mmCIF file of C-alpha atoms in Angstrom:
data_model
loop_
_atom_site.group_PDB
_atom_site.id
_atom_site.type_symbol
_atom_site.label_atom_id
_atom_site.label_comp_id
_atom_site.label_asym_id
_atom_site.label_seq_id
_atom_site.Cartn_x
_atom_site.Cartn_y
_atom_site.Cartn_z
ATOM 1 C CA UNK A 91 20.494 -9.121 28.649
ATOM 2 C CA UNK A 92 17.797 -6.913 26.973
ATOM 3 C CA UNK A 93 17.258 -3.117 28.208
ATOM 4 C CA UNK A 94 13.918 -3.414 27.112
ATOM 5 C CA UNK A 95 12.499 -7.395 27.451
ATOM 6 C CA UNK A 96 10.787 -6.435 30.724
ATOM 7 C CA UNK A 97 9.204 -3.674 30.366
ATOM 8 C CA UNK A 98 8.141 -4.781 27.211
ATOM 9 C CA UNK A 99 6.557 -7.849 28.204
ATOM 10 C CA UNK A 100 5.128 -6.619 31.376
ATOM 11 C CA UNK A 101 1.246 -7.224 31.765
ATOM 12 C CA UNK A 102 0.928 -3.232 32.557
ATOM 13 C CA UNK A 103 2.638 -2.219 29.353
ATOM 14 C CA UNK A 104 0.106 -4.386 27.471
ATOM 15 C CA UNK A 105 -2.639 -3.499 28.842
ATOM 16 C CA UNK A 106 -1.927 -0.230 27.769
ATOM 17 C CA UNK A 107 -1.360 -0.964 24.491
ATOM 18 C CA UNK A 108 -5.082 -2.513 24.374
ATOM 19 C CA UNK A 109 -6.492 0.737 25.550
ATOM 20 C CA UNK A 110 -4.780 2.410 22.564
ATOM 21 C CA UNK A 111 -5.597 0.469 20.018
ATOM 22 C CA UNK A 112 -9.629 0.623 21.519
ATOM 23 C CA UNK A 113 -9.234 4.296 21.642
ATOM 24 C CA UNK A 114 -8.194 4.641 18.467
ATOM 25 C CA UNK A 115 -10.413 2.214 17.285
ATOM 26 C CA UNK A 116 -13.673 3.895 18.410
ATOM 27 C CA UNK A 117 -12.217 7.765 17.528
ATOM 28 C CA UNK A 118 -10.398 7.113 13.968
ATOM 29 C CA UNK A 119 -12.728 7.009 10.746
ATOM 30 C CA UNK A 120 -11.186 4.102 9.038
ATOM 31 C CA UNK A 121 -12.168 0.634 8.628
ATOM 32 C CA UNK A 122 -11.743 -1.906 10.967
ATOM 33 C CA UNK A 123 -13.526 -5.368 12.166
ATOM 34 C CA UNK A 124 -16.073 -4.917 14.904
ATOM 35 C CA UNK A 125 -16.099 -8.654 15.405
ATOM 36 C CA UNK A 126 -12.291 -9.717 15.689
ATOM 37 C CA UNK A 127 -12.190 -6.387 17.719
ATOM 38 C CA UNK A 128 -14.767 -7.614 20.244
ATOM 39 C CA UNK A 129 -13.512 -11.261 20.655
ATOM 40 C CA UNK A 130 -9.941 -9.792 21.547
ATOM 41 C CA UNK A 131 -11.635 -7.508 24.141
ATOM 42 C CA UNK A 132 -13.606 -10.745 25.796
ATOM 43 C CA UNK A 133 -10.779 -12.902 26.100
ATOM 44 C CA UNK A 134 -8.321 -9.856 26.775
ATOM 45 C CA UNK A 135 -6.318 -11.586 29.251
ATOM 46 C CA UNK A 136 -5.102 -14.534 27.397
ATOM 47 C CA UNK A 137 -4.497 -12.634 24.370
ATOM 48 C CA UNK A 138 -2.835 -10.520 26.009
ATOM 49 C CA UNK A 139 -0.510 -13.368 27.641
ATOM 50 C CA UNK A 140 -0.190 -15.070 24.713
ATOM 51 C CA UNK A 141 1.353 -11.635 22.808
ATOM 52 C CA UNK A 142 3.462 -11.443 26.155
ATOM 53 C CA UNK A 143 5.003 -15.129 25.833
ATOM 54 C CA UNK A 144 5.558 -14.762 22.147
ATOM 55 C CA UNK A 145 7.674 -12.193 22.831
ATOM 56 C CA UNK A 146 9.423 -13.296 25.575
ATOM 57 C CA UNK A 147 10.269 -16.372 23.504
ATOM 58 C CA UNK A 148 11.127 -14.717 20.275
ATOM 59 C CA UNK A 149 8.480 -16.417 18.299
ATOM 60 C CA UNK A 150 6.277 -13.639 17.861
ATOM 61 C CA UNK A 151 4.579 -14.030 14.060
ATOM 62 C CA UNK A 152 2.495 -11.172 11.873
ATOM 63 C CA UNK A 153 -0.762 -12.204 10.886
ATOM 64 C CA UNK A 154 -1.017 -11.689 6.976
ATOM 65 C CA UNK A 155 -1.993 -8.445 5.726
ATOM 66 C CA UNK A 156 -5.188 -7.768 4.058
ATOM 67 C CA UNK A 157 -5.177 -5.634 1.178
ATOM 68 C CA UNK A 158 -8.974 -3.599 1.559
ATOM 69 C CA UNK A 159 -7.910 -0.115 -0.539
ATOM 70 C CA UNK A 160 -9.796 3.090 0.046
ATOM 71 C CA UNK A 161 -11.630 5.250 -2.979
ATOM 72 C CA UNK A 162 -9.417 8.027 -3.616
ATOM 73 C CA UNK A 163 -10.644 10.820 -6.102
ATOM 74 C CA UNK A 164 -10.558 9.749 -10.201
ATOM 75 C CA UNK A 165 -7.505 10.332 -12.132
ATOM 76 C CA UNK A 166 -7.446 13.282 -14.586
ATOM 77 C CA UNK A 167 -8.616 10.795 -17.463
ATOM 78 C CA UNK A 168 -11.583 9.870 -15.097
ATOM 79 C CA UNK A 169 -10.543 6.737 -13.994
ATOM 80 C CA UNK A 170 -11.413 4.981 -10.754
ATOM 81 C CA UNK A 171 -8.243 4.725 -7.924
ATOM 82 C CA UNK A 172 -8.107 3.361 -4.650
ATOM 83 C CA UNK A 173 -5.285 4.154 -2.454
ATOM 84 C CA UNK A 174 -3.749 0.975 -0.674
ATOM 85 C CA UNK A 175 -4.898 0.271 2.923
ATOM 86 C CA UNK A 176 -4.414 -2.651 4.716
ATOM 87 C CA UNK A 177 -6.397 -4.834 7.678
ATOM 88 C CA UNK A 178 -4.251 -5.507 10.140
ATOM 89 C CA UNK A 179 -5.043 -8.227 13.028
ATOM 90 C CA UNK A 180 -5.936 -6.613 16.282
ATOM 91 C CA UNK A 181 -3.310 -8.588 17.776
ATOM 92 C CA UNK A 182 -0.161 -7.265 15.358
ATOM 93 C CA UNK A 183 -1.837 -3.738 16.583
ATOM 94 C CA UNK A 184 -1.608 -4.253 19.428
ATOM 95 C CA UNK A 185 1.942 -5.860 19.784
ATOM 96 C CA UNK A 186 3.348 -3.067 18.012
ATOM 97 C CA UNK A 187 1.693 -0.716 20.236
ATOM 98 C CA UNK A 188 3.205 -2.524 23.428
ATOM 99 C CA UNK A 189 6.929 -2.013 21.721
ATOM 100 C CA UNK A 190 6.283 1.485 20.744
ATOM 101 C CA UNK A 191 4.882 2.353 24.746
ATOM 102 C CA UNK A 192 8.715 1.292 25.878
ATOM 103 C CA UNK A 193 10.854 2.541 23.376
ATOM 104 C CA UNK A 194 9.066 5.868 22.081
ATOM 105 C CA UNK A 195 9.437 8.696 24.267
ATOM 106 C CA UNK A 196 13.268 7.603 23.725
ATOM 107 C CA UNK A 197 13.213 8.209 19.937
ATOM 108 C CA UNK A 198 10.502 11.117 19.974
ATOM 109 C CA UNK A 199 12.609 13.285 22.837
ATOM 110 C CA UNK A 200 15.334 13.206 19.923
ATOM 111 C CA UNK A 201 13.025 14.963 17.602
ATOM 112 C CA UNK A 202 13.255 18.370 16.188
ATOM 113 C CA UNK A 203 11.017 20.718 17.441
ATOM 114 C CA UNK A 204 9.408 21.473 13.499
ATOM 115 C CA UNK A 205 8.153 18.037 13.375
ATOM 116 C CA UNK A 206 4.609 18.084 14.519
ATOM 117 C CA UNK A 207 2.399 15.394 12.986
ATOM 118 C CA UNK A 208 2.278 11.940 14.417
ATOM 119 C CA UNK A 209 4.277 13.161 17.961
ATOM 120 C CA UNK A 210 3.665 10.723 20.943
ATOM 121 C CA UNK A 211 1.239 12.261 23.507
ATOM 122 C CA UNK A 212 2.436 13.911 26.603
ATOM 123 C CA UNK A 213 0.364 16.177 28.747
ATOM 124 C CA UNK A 214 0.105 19.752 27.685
ATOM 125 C CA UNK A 215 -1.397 22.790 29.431
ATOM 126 C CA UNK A 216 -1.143 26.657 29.256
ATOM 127 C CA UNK A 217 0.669 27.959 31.807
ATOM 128 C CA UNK A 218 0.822 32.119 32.874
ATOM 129 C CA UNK A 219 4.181 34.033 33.160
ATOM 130 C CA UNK A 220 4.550 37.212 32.777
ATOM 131 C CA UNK A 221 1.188 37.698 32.673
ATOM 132 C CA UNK A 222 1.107 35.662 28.982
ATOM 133 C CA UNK A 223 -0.140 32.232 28.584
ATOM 134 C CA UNK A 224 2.034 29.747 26.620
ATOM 135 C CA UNK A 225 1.954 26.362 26.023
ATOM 136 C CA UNK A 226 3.951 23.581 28.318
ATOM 137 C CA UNK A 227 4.091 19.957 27.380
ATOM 138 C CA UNK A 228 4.614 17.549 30.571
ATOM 139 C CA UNK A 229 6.321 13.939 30.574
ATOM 140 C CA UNK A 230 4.715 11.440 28.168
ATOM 141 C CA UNK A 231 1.155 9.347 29.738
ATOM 142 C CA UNK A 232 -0.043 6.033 28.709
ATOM 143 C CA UNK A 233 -2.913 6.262 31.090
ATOM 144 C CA UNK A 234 -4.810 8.891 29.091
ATOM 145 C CA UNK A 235 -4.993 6.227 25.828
ATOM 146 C CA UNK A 236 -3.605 8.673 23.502
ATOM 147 C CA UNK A 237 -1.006 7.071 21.432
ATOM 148 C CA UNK A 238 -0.104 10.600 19.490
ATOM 149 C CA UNK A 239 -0.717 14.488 21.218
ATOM 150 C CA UNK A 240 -4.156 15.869 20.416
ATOM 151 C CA UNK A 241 -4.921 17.694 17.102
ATOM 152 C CA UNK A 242 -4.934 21.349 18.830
ATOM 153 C CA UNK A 243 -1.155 20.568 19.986
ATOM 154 C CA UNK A 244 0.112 19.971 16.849
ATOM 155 C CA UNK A 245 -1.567 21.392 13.391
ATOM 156 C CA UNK A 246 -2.712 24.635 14.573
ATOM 157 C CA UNK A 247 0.501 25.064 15.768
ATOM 158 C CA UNK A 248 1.784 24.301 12.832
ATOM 159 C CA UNK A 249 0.369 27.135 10.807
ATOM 160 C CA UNK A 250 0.770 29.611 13.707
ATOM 161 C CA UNK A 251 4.670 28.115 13.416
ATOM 162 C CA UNK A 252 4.792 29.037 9.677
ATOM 163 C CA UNK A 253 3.305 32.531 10.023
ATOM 164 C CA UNK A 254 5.452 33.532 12.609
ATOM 165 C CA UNK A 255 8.969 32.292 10.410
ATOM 166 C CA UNK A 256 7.560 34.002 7.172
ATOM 167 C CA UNK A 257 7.795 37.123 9.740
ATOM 168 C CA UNK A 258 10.926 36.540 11.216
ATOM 169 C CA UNK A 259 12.302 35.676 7.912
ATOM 170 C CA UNK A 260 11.234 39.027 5.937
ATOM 171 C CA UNK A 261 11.700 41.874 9.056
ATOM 172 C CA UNK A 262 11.946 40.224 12.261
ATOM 173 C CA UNK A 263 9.284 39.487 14.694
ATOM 174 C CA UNK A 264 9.342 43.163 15.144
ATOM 175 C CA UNK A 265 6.756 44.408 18.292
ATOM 176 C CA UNK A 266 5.795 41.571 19.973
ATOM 177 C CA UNK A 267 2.562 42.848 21.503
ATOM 178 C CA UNK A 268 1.133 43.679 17.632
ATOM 179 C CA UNK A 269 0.470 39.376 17.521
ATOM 180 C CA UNK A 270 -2.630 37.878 18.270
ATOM 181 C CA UNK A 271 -2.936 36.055 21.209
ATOM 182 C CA UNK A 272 -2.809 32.747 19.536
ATOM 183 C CA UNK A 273 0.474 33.861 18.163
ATOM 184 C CA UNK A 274 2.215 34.902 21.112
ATOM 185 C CA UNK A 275 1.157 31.917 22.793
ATOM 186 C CA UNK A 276 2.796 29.737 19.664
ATOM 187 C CA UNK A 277 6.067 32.110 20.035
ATOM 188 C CA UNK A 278 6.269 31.635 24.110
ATOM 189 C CA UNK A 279 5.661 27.539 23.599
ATOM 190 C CA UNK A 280 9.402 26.123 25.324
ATOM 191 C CA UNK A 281 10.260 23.614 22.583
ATOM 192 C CA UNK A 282 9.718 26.219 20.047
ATOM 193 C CA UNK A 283 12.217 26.160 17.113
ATOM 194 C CA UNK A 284 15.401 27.414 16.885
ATOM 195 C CA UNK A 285 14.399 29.801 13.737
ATOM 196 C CA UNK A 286 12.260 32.446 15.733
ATOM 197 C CA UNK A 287 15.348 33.476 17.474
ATOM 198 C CA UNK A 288 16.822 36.886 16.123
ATOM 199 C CA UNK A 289 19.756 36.887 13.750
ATOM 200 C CA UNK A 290 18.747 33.078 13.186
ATOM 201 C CA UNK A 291 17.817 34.095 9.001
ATOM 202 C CA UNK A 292 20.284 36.198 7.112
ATOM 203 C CA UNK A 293 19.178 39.339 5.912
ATOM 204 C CA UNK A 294 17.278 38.877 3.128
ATOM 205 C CA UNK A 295 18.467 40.032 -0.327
ATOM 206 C CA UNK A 296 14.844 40.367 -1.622
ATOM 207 C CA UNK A 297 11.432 41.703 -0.543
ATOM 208 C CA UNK A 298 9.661 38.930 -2.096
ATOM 209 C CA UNK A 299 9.113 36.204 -0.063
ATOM 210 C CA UNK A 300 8.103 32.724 -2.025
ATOM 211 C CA UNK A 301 6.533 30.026 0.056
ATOM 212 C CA UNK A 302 6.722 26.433 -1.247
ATOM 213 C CA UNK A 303 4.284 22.901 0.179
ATOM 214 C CA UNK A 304 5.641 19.490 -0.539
ATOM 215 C CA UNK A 305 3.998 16.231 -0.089
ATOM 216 C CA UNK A 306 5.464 12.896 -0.460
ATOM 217 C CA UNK A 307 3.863 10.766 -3.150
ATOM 218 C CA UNK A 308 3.205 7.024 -1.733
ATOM 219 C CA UNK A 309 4.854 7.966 1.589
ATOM 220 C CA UNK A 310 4.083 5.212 3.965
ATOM 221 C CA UNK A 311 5.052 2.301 1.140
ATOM 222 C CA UNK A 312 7.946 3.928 0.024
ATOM 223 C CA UNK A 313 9.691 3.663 3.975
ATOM 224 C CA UNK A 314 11.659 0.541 3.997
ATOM 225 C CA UNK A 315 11.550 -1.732 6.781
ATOM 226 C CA UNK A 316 15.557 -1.589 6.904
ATOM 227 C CA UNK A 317 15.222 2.310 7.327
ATOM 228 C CA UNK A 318 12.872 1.582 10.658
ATOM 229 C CA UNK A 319 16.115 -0.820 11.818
ATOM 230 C CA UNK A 320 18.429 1.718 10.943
ATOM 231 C CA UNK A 321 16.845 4.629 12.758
ATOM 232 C CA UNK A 322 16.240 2.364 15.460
ATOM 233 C CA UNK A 323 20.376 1.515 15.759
ATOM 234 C CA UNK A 324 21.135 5.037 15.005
ATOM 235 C CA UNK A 325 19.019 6.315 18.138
ATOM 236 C CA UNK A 326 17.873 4.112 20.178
ATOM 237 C CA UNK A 327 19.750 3.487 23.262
ATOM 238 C CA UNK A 328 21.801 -0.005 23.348
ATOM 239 C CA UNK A 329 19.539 -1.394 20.409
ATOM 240 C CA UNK A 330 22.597 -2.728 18.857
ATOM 241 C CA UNK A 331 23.644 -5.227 21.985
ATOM 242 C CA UNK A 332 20.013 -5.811 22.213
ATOM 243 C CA UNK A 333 19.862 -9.328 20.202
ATOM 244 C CA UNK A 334 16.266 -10.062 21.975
ATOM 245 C CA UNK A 335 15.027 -6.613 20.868
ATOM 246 C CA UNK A 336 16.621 -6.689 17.202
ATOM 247 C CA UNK A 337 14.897 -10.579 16.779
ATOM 248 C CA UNK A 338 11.563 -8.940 17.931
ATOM 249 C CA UNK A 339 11.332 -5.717 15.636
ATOM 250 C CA UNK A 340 12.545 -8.160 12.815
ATOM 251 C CA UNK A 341 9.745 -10.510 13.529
ATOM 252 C CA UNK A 342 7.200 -7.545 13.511
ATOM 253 C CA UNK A 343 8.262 -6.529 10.496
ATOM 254 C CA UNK A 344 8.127 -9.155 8.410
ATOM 255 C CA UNK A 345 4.875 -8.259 6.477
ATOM 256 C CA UNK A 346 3.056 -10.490 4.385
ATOM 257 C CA UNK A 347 0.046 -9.561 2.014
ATOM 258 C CA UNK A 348 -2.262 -12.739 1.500
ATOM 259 C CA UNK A 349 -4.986 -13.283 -1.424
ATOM 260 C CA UNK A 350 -7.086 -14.167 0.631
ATOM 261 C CA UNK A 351 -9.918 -12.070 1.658
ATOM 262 C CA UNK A 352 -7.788 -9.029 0.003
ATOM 263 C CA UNK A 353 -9.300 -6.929 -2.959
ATOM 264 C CA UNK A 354 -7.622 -5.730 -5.811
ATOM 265 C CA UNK A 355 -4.464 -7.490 -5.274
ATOM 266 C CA UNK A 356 -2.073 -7.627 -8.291
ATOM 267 C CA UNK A 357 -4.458 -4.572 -10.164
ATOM 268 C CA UNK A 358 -3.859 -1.558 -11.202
ATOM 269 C CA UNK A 359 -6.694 0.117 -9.928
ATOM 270 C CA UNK A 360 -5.461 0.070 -6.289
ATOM 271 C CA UNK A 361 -2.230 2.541 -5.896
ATOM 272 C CA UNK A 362 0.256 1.881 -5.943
ATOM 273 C CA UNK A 363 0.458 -1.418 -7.604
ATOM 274 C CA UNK A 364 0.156 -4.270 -4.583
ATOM 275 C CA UNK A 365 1.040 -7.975 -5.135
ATOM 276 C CA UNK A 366 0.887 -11.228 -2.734
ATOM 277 C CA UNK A 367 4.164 -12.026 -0.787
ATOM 278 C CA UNK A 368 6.488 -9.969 1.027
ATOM 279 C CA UNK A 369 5.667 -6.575 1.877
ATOM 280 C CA UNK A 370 8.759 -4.702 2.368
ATOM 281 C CA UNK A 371 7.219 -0.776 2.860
ATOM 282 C CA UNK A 372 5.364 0.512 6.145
ATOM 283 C CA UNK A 373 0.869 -0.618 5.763
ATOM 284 C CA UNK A 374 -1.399 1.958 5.312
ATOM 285 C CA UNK A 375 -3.597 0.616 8.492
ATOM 286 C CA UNK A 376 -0.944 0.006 11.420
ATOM 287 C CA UNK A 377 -1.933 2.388 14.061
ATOM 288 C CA UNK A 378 2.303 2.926 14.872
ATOM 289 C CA UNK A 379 3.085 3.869 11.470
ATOM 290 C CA UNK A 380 3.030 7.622 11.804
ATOM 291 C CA UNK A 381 5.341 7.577 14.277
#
């Protein structure tokens, strides 16, 4: 018996996973097909039925990927790079987005509080105590058609994050009324990190404090499906008594890259290198992947 098959499969879950992928559709800047986009919408409710009876029978299959690379800027040499990007059927998007309604606010509650990007919305507001204002998130909303929280939640927070550890790493947070309002709302925010409490850093041995950015090279490609089956049977609540569940995820993650209609396939040009057949990383394309 599956902890998840219902709610899963259920015709409200589904339809919110449509007004996701429209949403982000009509607000992201990448490519996508108008048409196929348009022809799901019309005949939304057997597409939508179909997608819920694959599932329900385990025969859910991926549509091929279509390799459709983006310019990136020239190598030092001057040569011309594209950075692989795939098409991916509005179905798959939207299949993945019905799984990822159900099980996510399981796996992103489990998160640390210093990962920002890519975090599943929930309702947010700034809320006075104390006379301050500081930032609250609620429980997590489908109804809004935000798959991920808003850009204001997360990056600006970010930095504000970062300056306020630099501080509390060198000399403390020292007088708290001496930070900008921004600041002290970042500092009162309830899931705020363990490291702005005091005595969290040791004292420091130097006065020079070096600050060091990292950014995984091919990042998406280099995930292995078996590390999204992993995570999900390391954290995910039953998954591992869950055969209808563990069938499913397999099924939507067996990716395929076709020739056809693909550019640049088995060329150099498009990083990194991309061939026909199996595609064993996470696509450049699918809406879920950031999470």
């Amino acid at each position: 018996m599956s902890k998840y098959k219902e709610s899963i499969i259920s015709s409200e879950n589904l339809n919110w996973a449509w007004r996701k992928a429209r949403r982000l559709y009509r607000s992201g800047d990448g490519l996508y097909d108008f048409a196929e986009v348009a022809e799901f919408e019309l005949d939304l409710e057997s597409q939508l039925k179909s997608i819920s009876n694959d599932f329900e029978t385990g025969k859910y299959e991926l549509a091929p990927l279509i390799l459709l690379p983006q310019p990136k800027k020239p190598s030092k040499e001057g040569s011309i790079r594209m950075r692989q990007s795939f098409h991916i059927s509005v179905r798959d998007q939207v299949a993945w987005l019905a799984i990822t309604n159900v099980v996510g606010p399981t796996l992103d509650s489990k998160m640390p509080a210093w990962s920002y990007g890519h975090r599943l919305f929930k309702a947010a507001w700034f809320e006075q105590s104390d006379g301050k204002s500081h930032l609250e998130f609620g429980p997590y909303r489908h109804s809004s058609g935000h798959l991920y929280r808003r850009f204001k939640h997360s990056w600006p927070l970010f930095r504000r994050h970062i300056s306020l550890t630099s501080r509390a790493m060198v000399n403390g947070l020292g007088d708290l009324h001496e930070l900008d309002a921004a600041e002290q709302m970042a500092l009162a925010q309830s899931e705020r990190p363990d490291y702005f409490n005091p005595h969290f850093w040791p004292k420091a041995k130097s006065k020079t404090l070096h600050y060091a950015s990292i950014d995984l090279e091919k990042f998406y490609p280099r995930i292995r499906t078996n590390a999204v089956v992993r995570s999900l049977s390391n954290f995910l609540d039953s998954f591992d008594q869950d055969l209808w569940l563990q069938k499913l995820v397999a099924n939507l993650l067996s990716f395929h890259v076709t020739k056809k209609g693909s550019a640049f396939v088995d060329e150099e040009i498009c990083e990194p290198l991309t061939i026909s057949g199996d595609f064993d990383g996470l696509p450049t394309g699918l809406m879920v992947a950031g999470f």
